[in-house]
Structures are given as structure tokens and as C-alpha cells.
Amino acid sequence: MTPSAPAIELRSTGRNFGTRVALQPLDLAVAPGEVFGLLGPNGSGKTTTLRILATLIRPTIGSASVLGHDVVAEAMEVRRVIGVMPEKPSLYERLTIRDNLSFWADAHAVPRVDDAIARALEFVGLGGRANERVGELSKGWRQRVSLARAIVHQPKVLLLDEPSSGLDPSAATAMERMIRELVAGGSTVLMNTHRLAEAERLCDRVAILRHGTLLELGTPRQLRNRLLGGVVRVELAAPPDTRLQHAVESLPGVAGVDWTGNGLLCRVEDAGRDTPRLVSGLVGGGAQILSVVQAGDLEEAYLELMARTETAVLEAAA
Ligand SMILES: Nc1ncnc2c1ncn2[C@@H]1O[C@H](COP(=O)(O)OP(=O)(O)OP(=O)(O)O)[C@@H](O)[C@H]1O
Ligand SMILES: [Mg+2]
């Protein structure tokens, strides 16, 4: 494998269950060290994609690989390099946290098992609780055990199916911090999530699926720009004069401006690149800025896409 080879690759990978198409042929490459988010409504094929990569189900068409290992022909090699947090934690309820992890570590022939388990439990904040029975833990703590199980053999690639699903805001924040730390340590992450603010903070790139079909792929910023058009709202201390208005309208990257009394709604080509230029232009023109807000986040972009594709479906049916 060359250094630039993808950590995860799907090549026209699709999956049917009988006559039901769970995943249309999908092409996707996740770079080493990248955090990639799969988003989409219930039943859109996210878990199916993850399960194919986790070697739990085979693709019915196309192929997929993890760190260069084919998920069908080299399933054992794939299992060695991945850590999986399934949609529902598959833990032995009657066993203690330690026994759950040691069962898994043995299956992976982890050397110095006690150290590996202690390290994984410490990482997820369960250092002092190894002897508690999993069946007695709350959902949040089970999710932590599930993450500990996923990382006990120090895999390079993590496949996380809704890691913060059902967690309270603090527990979800803790999960997000742990994922960030794993990435800082060199892991590649493919995660499914319905938490769009979390995806926006955590993911380098996201894909949005619907009915098993890829609708959008890009950085959260690219998706916001593509779907919402990069609209920036600025509030000024005083109404702008005509000179300032002309100056702003002729800035590079500014595609259109609506002047609204003491403020403006500015459509820019790329909000991330053009907003600083807009602010400098306003300040340079003598304006006093009270606030600058980038209109729209990934959640709004997602909902916009859902509304558009809903309309397309309705139109096709008409
Ligand atoms: N084992 C199975 N047998 C039959 N159909 C299945 C099976 N697993 C998944 N499906 C179907 O495949 C489609 C995609 O399901 P999948 O679980 O991948 O969706 P998802 O995007 O993960 O949804 P959610 O957000 O609810 O977790 C759904 O229509 C689902 O009913
Ligand atoms: Mg799912």
C-alpha cells in the first residue's frame, strides 16, 4: 500500500436484501487520518455500508477494502485492523466490563491483555469500574464499554455506528472528545450519525445518503455553500452610506447584497473564504460591525437537501 492509498475504499459497493436495495453502488475513499461521516435518514444504508466494511455482511455488487485488504477475500486481515462500535452494543450483559474486554482481546490475540484492557478502560473513563457487570450499566456507560472494546486491540481504522446515540449532552460531548483523541493518535474514523452539529464539528468530510443513494459528498463547508449558497448576515451600528454599499458590492467573492436598514444579507461564493474579506471591506469603509453570522449550518443544509429530494420524488411520481 502506498502512503497516499485510501484507508477505506468502496468501489461501486452495493447491497440488496432480497428484492430490497439497501445500498446502491457507492464509490467512496476515506484518507488515512480522516474523520468521515455518513449521514442520512433512517433506512438510508449507513449501517449497511458500515457492516460491509466490518466484514459482517458481503456486498452483493462491487468490492471494498480497508487498509488495502479486501473485505471478502481478506476478511481476517480486515478484522485485525478495524475497531467496530455497532449500532447496538453487542456486549455480554452478565459478564463484567473486564471479562467482556478480555473475551474480545483474546479473540484478537492481544499481547499483554491486562495492560491493554487497563489502557482502554482508562481511556474511556472506566478505569475504576472494571468489575461491574455490563447489564447493570446505564446506556452512556455501555457506550463507553463498547468504545473500549472497539479500541482494545489498538486498531488503525474505527467504524462507529452512531457512537453518541441516546447519550445526554455531556456524555455525547465526552464521546466526541474521545473520538477526537483517537484521531489525534492517528486513527481513521468512519462514523454514522444523526447528530449534525457533531458531524459538523468532528468530520473532515461527510456523505449524505437517502434510499441507499449518495446525494452529496464533501466537507461540511462545501455542503453548506452548495446547498445554502453561503449567506452571511451582518449587523452594523449605523446605516451604510452609498459609498460603503458600492465598496462592498464590488468586493471579490460577493455575489449579491440585500441592504436591510442597519445591516446586510450578503451572498458570497465561499463563506469561509469570503467572510473575512467582507468584514475587512466593511471596516475599511468606516463601518462599525455589531455582529457577523454565517447563515445556515450543516443541519440546515441537510434539511434543505431533504426538502429538495422530497420535491424531486413527488415530481417524479406526478
Ligand atoms: N438484514 C436485513 N434484512 C433485510 N433488510 C435489511 C437488513 N438490514 C437492513 N435492511 C434494510 O436496508 C435498508 C438500509 O438499512 P440501514 O440499516 O443500512 O439504514 P441506516 O441508514 O443505518 O438507518 P438508521 O438511521 O435507522 O440506522 C433499510 O431499508 C433496511 O430495512
Ligand atoms: Mg443504522
Short mmCIF file of C-alpha atoms and ligand atoms in Angstrom, two decimals:
data_model
loop_
_atom_site.label_atom_id
_atom_site.label_comp_id
_atom_site.label_asym_id
_atom_site.label_seq_id
_atom_site.Cartn_x
_atom_site.Cartn_y
_atom_site.Cartn_z
CA MET A 1 0.00 0.00 0.00
CA THR A 2 1.40 3.42 -0.93
CA PRO A 3 1.29 6.19 1.71
CA SER A 4 -1.41 8.06 -0.21
CA ALA A 5 -3.64 4.98 -0.63
CA PRO A 6 -7.07 5.34 0.96
CA ALA A 7 -7.59 3.80 4.39
CA ILE A 8 -11.11 2.80 3.38
CA GLU A 9 -12.29 2.29 -0.16
CA LEU A 10 -15.68 1.39 -1.60
CA ARG A 11 -15.70 0.57 -5.31
CA SER A 12 -19.26 0.51 -6.66
CA THR A 13 -20.20 -1.30 -3.48
CA GLY A 14 -23.88 -2.17 -3.25
CA ARG A 15 -26.07 -4.43 -1.18
CA ASN A 16 -29.52 -5.92 -1.66
CA PHE A 17 -31.58 -7.85 0.83
CA GLY A 18 -33.78 -9.99 -1.41
CA THR A 19 -35.54 -7.51 -3.68
CA ARG A 20 -34.88 -4.59 -1.34
CA VAL A 21 -31.97 -2.36 -2.32
CA ALA A 22 -30.25 -1.26 0.90
CA LEU A 23 -27.27 0.39 -0.80
CA GLN A 24 -26.95 1.44 -4.43
CA PRO A 25 -23.41 1.02 -5.83
CA LEU A 26 -21.33 3.55 -3.91
CA ASP A 27 -17.82 4.86 -4.58
CA LEU A 28 -16.02 6.33 -1.61
CA ALA A 29 -12.43 6.75 -0.47
CA VAL A 30 -11.51 7.78 3.07
CA ALA A 31 -7.95 9.04 3.54
CA PRO A 32 -5.73 7.86 6.40
CA GLY A 33 -6.32 10.04 9.46
CA GLU A 34 -9.61 11.39 8.10
CA VAL A 35 -12.89 11.51 10.04
CA PHE A 36 -15.66 10.71 7.59
CA GLY A 37 -19.34 10.96 8.48
CA LEU A 38 -22.17 9.04 6.87
CA LEU A 39 -25.43 10.95 7.26
CA GLY A 40 -28.95 10.28 6.09
CA PRO A 41 -32.47 9.43 7.20
CA ASN A 42 -33.41 6.13 8.86
CA GLY A 43 -33.05 3.27 6.43
CA SER A 44 -30.74 5.12 4.03
CA GLY A 45 -27.98 2.49 4.05
CA LYS A 46 -25.49 3.84 6.62
CA THR A 47 -25.37 0.74 8.82
CA THR A 48 -25.33 -1.48 5.73
CA THR A 49 -22.20 0.34 4.49
CA LEU A 50 -20.53 0.04 7.86
CA ARG A 51 -21.39 -3.64 8.19
CA ILE A 52 -19.91 -4.38 4.77
CA LEU A 53 -16.66 -2.71 5.87
CA ALA A 54 -16.79 -4.56 9.19
CA THR A 55 -16.98 -7.85 7.21
CA LEU A 56 -20.33 -8.67 8.85
CA ILE A 57 -22.18 -8.79 5.52
CA ARG A 58 -20.86 -9.12 1.99
CA PRO A 59 -21.57 -6.64 -0.78
CA THR A 60 -23.86 -8.04 -3.47
CA ILE A 61 -22.05 -5.92 -6.06
CA GLY A 62 -18.68 -4.19 -6.23
CA SER A 63 -15.88 -4.52 -3.72
CA ALA A 64 -14.47 -2.74 -0.68
CA SER A 65 -11.19 -2.66 1.19
CA VAL A 66 -9.72 -1.43 4.45
CA LEU A 67 -6.01 -0.55 4.51
CA GLY A 68 -5.71 -2.37 1.20
CA HIS A 69 -7.33 -5.60 2.42
CA ASP A 70 -10.39 -6.80 0.54
CA VAL A 71 -13.38 -7.17 2.88
CA VAL A 72 -14.39 -10.50 1.35
CA ALA A 73 -11.14 -12.20 0.26
CA GLU A 74 -9.11 -10.93 3.23
CA ALA A 75 -11.78 -10.62 5.90
CA MET A 76 -9.47 -11.83 8.69
CA GLU A 77 -6.86 -9.19 7.89
CA VAL A 78 -9.59 -6.54 7.82
CA ARG A 79 -10.88 -7.65 11.24
CA ARG A 80 -7.40 -7.24 12.70
CA VAL A 81 -7.11 -3.60 11.64
CA ILE A 82 -10.64 -2.36 12.41
CA GLY A 83 -12.38 -1.45 15.64
CA VAL A 84 -16.16 -1.53 15.44
CA MET A 85 -18.78 0.14 17.58
CA PRO A 86 -22.01 -1.47 16.35
CA GLU A 87 -25.42 0.21 16.25
CA LYS A 88 -26.47 -1.82 19.30
CA PRO A 89 -23.58 -2.60 21.69
CA SER A 90 -23.05 -6.35 21.43
CA LEU A 91 -21.81 -6.98 24.95
CA TYR A 92 -22.31 -9.87 27.34
CA GLU A 93 -24.70 -8.43 29.91
CA ARG A 94 -23.91 -10.99 32.63
CA LEU A 95 -20.16 -10.53 32.39
CA THR A 96 -18.13 -7.77 33.98
CA ILE A 97 -16.65 -4.98 31.94
CA ARG A 98 -13.21 -6.58 32.26
CA ASP A 99 -14.42 -10.02 31.15
CA ASN A 100 -16.19 -8.52 28.14
CA LEU A 101 -12.99 -6.84 27.08
CA SER A 102 -10.77 -9.80 27.81
CA PHE A 103 -13.02 -12.06 25.72
CA TRP A 104 -12.59 -9.68 22.83
CA ALA A 105 -8.87 -9.14 23.43
CA ASP A 106 -8.28 -12.92 23.45
CA ALA A 107 -10.15 -13.26 20.17
CA HIS A 108 -7.71 -10.71 18.76
CA ALA A 109 -4.68 -12.37 20.38
CA VAL A 110 -3.81 -9.07 22.03
CA PRO A 111 -0.42 -9.28 23.76
CA ARG A 112 -0.24 -8.24 27.46
CA VAL A 113 -4.02 -8.37 27.77
CA ASP A 114 -4.26 -6.84 31.25
CA ASP A 115 -2.32 -3.77 30.21
CA ALA A 116 -4.34 -3.40 27.01
CA ILE A 117 -7.64 -3.62 28.92
CA ALA A 118 -6.48 -1.19 31.60
CA ARG A 119 -5.38 1.27 28.92
CA ALA A 120 -8.68 1.04 27.01
CA LEU A 121 -10.78 1.41 30.18
CA GLU A 122 -8.69 4.33 31.38
CA PHE A 123 -9.17 5.99 28.01
CA VAL A 124 -12.97 5.79 28.17
CA GLY A 125 -13.10 6.89 31.82
CA LEU A 126 -13.97 3.46 33.24
CA GLY A 127 -10.66 2.92 35.00
CA GLY A 128 -12.08 2.06 38.42
CA ARG A 129 -15.14 0.10 37.27
CA ALA A 130 -13.72 -2.99 35.54
CA ASN A 131 -15.51 -5.38 37.92
CA GLU A 132 -19.01 -4.00 37.37
CA ARG A 133 -21.43 -6.11 35.39
CA VAL A 134 -22.34 -4.67 31.96
CA GLY A 135 -26.05 -5.45 32.49
CA GLU A 136 -26.09 -3.02 35.41
CA LEU A 137 -24.67 -0.07 33.49
CA SER A 138 -26.64 2.86 32.08
CA LYS A 139 -26.68 3.39 28.30
CA GLY A 140 -23.96 6.03 28.42
CA TRP A 141 -21.56 3.74 30.26
CA ARG A 142 -22.36 0.82 27.97
CA GLN A 143 -21.45 3.01 25.01
CA ARG A 144 -18.12 3.65 26.70
CA VAL A 145 -17.57 -0.08 27.19
CA SER A 146 -18.46 -0.56 23.54
CA LEU A 147 -15.83 2.02 22.55
CA ALA A 148 -13.29 0.41 24.88
CA ARG A 149 -13.98 -2.92 23.21
CA ALA A 150 -13.53 -1.32 19.80
CA ILE A 151 -10.09 0.07 20.67
CA VAL A 152 -8.62 -2.61 22.97
CA HIS A 153 -6.54 -4.12 20.13
CA GLN A 154 -5.43 -0.63 19.01
CA PRO A 155 -6.94 -0.76 15.51
CA LYS A 156 -5.94 1.84 12.93
CA VAL A 157 -9.44 2.20 11.48
CA LEU A 158 -12.57 2.80 13.53
CA LEU A 159 -16.08 2.10 12.27
CA LEU A 160 -18.51 3.78 14.63
CA ASP A 161 -22.27 3.36 14.17
CA GLU A 162 -23.95 6.30 15.89
CA PRO A 163 -21.44 6.43 18.75
CA SER A 164 -23.33 9.13 20.64
CA SER A 165 -26.84 7.87 20.00
CA GLY A 166 -29.01 8.14 23.10
CA LEU A 167 -26.35 9.92 25.14
CA ASP A 168 -27.07 13.01 27.24
CA PRO A 169 -25.33 16.23 26.11
CA SER A 170 -22.36 15.84 28.49
CA ALA A 171 -21.89 12.17 27.64
CA ALA A 172 -22.12 12.99 23.92
CA THR A 173 -19.51 15.71 24.36
CA ALA A 174 -17.26 13.23 26.15
CA MET A 175 -17.72 10.72 23.29
CA GLU A 176 -16.86 13.43 20.78
CA ARG A 177 -13.69 14.31 22.74
CA MET A 178 -12.65 10.65 22.83
CA ILE A 179 -13.11 10.29 19.07
CA ARG A 180 -11.05 13.44 18.57
CA GLU A 181 -8.28 12.00 20.75
CA LEU A 182 -8.27 8.74 18.79
CA VAL A 183 -7.91 10.70 15.56
CA ALA A 184 -5.10 12.77 17.09
CA GLY A 185 -3.43 9.43 17.83
CA GLY A 186 -3.53 8.53 14.12
CA SER A 187 -6.81 6.61 13.73
CA THR A 188 -9.03 6.88 10.68
CA VAL A 189 -12.73 7.10 11.52
CA LEU A 190 -15.84 6.30 9.53
CA MET A 191 -18.90 7.11 11.58
CA ASN A 192 -22.65 7.15 11.11
CA THR A 193 -24.54 9.85 12.90
CA HIS A 194 -27.83 11.73 13.07
CA ARG A 195 -26.22 14.46 15.17
CA LEU A 196 -25.45 17.01 12.50
CA ALA A 197 -23.81 19.57 14.79
CA GLU A 198 -21.48 16.81 15.98
CA ALA A 199 -20.74 15.82 12.38
CA GLU A 200 -20.02 19.43 11.53
CA ARG A 201 -17.50 19.77 14.37
CA LEU A 202 -15.88 16.37 14.01
CA CYS A 203 -15.92 15.30 10.38
CA ASP A 204 -13.46 16.38 7.71
CA ARG A 205 -15.95 15.21 5.09
CA VAL A 206 -19.46 13.83 5.10
CA ALA A 207 -21.66 11.91 2.68
CA ILE A 208 -25.43 12.17 2.72
CA LEU A 209 -27.35 9.06 1.68
CA ARG A 210 -31.05 8.66 1.02
CA HIS A 211 -32.84 5.47 -0.03
CA GLY A 212 -29.40 3.87 -0.39
CA THR A 213 -28.26 6.54 -2.86
CA LEU A 214 -25.44 9.03 -2.39
CA LEU A 215 -26.88 12.55 -2.63
CA GLU A 216 -23.97 14.74 -1.53
CA LEU A 217 -20.32 14.36 -0.58
CA GLY A 218 -17.89 16.99 0.63
CA THR A 219 -16.66 18.98 3.59
CA PRO A 220 -19.42 20.42 5.80
CA ARG A 221 -18.41 23.83 4.48
CA GLN A 222 -18.76 22.74 0.84
CA LEU A 223 -22.20 21.29 1.56
CA ARG A 224 -23.33 24.45 3.33
CA ASN A 225 -22.11 26.54 0.42
CA ARG A 226 -23.59 24.26 -2.23
CA LEU A 227 -26.98 23.92 -0.60
CA LEU A 228 -27.41 27.23 1.17
CA GLY A 229 -25.34 29.41 -1.13
CA GLY A 230 -23.06 30.94 1.51
CA VAL A 231 -25.19 33.69 3.01
CA VAL A 232 -23.63 35.98 5.62
CA ARG A 233 -25.72 38.30 7.80
CA VAL A 234 -24.03 41.47 9.12
CA GLU A 235 -25.47 43.94 11.62
CA LEU A 236 -23.99 47.45 11.62
CA ALA A 237 -24.08 50.21 14.25
CA ALA A 238 -25.42 52.73 11.70
CA PRO A 239 -26.99 52.58 8.21
CA PRO A 240 -24.30 52.31 5.50
CA ASP A 241 -23.79 55.22 3.08
CA THR A 242 -23.85 54.70 -0.69
CA ARG A 243 -20.06 54.75 -0.94
CA LEU A 244 -19.78 51.85 1.52
CA GLN A 245 -22.54 49.97 -0.29
CA HIS A 246 -20.69 50.26 -3.61
CA ALA A 247 -17.41 49.22 -1.98
CA VAL A 248 -18.98 46.07 -0.52
CA GLU A 249 -20.82 45.16 -3.71
CA SER A 250 -17.57 45.29 -5.71
CA LEU A 251 -15.61 43.01 -3.33
CA PRO A 252 -14.32 39.80 -4.92
CA GLY A 253 -16.41 36.77 -3.92
CA VAL A 254 -19.52 38.88 -3.21
CA ALA A 255 -22.32 37.62 -5.45
CA GLY A 256 -25.13 39.83 -4.18
CA VAL A 257 -26.15 42.07 -1.28
CA ASP A 258 -29.53 42.90 0.29
CA TRP A 259 -29.29 46.08 2.36
CA THR A 260 -31.64 45.94 5.33
CA GLY A 261 -31.61 49.22 7.29
CA ASN A 262 -28.72 48.86 9.69
CA GLY A 263 -27.47 45.64 8.15
CA LEU A 264 -26.92 43.50 5.13
CA LEU A 265 -27.52 39.98 3.88
CA CYS A 266 -24.62 39.11 1.67
CA ARG A 267 -24.47 36.12 -0.68
CA VAL A 268 -20.85 35.05 -1.10
CA GLU A 269 -19.26 32.37 -3.26
CA ASP A 270 -17.49 30.69 -0.35
CA ALA A 271 -18.50 31.79 3.15
CA GLY A 272 -15.27 30.55 4.76
CA ARG A 273 -13.02 32.34 2.28
CA ASP A 274 -15.07 35.49 1.60
CA THR A 275 -16.41 36.41 5.06
CA PRO A 276 -13.06 37.77 6.37
CA ARG A 277 -12.74 39.83 3.16
CA LEU A 278 -16.26 41.19 3.63
CA VAL A 279 -15.51 42.17 7.24
CA SER A 280 -12.25 43.92 6.23
CA GLY A 281 -14.10 45.72 3.43
CA LEU A 282 -16.77 46.97 5.81
CA VAL A 283 -14.29 48.07 8.47
CA GLY A 284 -12.04 49.66 5.83
CA GLY A 285 -15.08 51.58 4.58
CA GLY A 286 -15.66 53.04 8.05
CA ALA A 287 -18.49 50.73 9.22
CA GLN A 288 -18.86 49.63 12.83
CA ILE A 289 -19.84 45.98 12.96
CA LEU A 290 -22.12 44.70 15.73
CA SER A 291 -22.34 41.07 14.57
CA VAL A 292 -21.49 38.73 11.71
CA VAL A 293 -23.36 35.45 11.40
CA GLN A 294 -22.88 32.80 8.75
CA ALA A 295 -26.45 31.94 7.85
CA GLY A 296 -27.06 28.22 7.93
CA ASP A 297 -25.25 25.23 9.36
CA LEU A 298 -24.88 21.64 8.24
CA GLU A 299 -28.25 20.80 9.75
CA GLU A 300 -29.98 23.47 7.66
CA ALA A 301 -28.09 22.29 4.59
CA TYR A 302 -29.19 18.71 5.29
CA LEU A 303 -32.83 19.73 5.72
CA GLU A 304 -32.67 21.77 2.52
CA LEU A 305 -31.36 18.71 0.67
CA MET A 306 -34.11 16.55 2.14
CA ALA A 307 -36.75 19.08 1.07
CA ARG A 308 -35.31 19.24 -2.46
CA THR A 309 -35.11 15.50 -2.89
CA GLU A 310 -38.61 15.09 -1.46
CA THR A 311 -39.87 17.52 -4.12
CA ALA A 312 -37.96 15.58 -6.79
CA VAL A 313 -39.56 12.33 -5.66
CA LEU A 314 -43.03 13.91 -5.65
CA GLU A 315 -42.46 15.42 -9.10
CA ALA A 316 -41.24 12.09 -10.48
CA ALA A 317 -44.35 10.40 -9.08
CA ALA A 318 -46.71 13.05 -10.54
N1 LIG B 1 -30.74 -7.82 7.49
C1 LIG B 1 -31.60 -7.13 6.74
N2 LIG B 1 -32.58 -7.75 6.07
C2 LIG B 1 -33.44 -7.05 5.28
N3 LIG B 1 -33.37 -5.72 5.10
C3 LIG B 1 -32.40 -5.06 5.74
C4 LIG B 1 -31.46 -5.71 6.58
N4 LIG B 1 -30.61 -4.78 7.07
C5 LIG B 1 -31.01 -3.61 6.56
N5 LIG B 1 -32.07 -3.76 5.76
C6 LIG B 1 -32.77 -2.70 5.01
O1 LIG B 1 -31.80 -1.94 4.32
C7 LIG B 1 -32.13 -0.56 4.32
C8 LIG B 1 -30.98 0.23 4.90
O2 LIG B 1 -30.86 -0.08 6.28
P1 LIG B 1 -29.69 0.50 7.19
O3 LIG B 1 -29.77 -0.22 8.49
O4 LIG B 1 -28.42 0.42 6.45
O5 LIG B 1 -30.14 2.01 7.36
P2 LIG B 1 -29.49 3.17 8.26
O6 LIG B 1 -29.17 4.28 7.33
O7 LIG B 1 -28.41 2.65 9.10
O8 LIG B 1 -30.74 3.61 9.15
P3 LIG B 1 -30.80 4.14 10.69
O9 LIG B 1 -30.52 5.61 10.62
O10 LIG B 1 -32.23 3.88 11.07
O11 LIG B 1 -29.83 3.37 11.50
C9 LIG B 1 -33.43 -0.45 5.11
O12 LIG B 1 -34.48 -0.44 4.19
C10 LIG B 1 -33.46 -1.71 5.93
O13 LIG B 1 -34.77 -2.10 6.22
MG MG B 2 -28.18 2.46 11.12
#
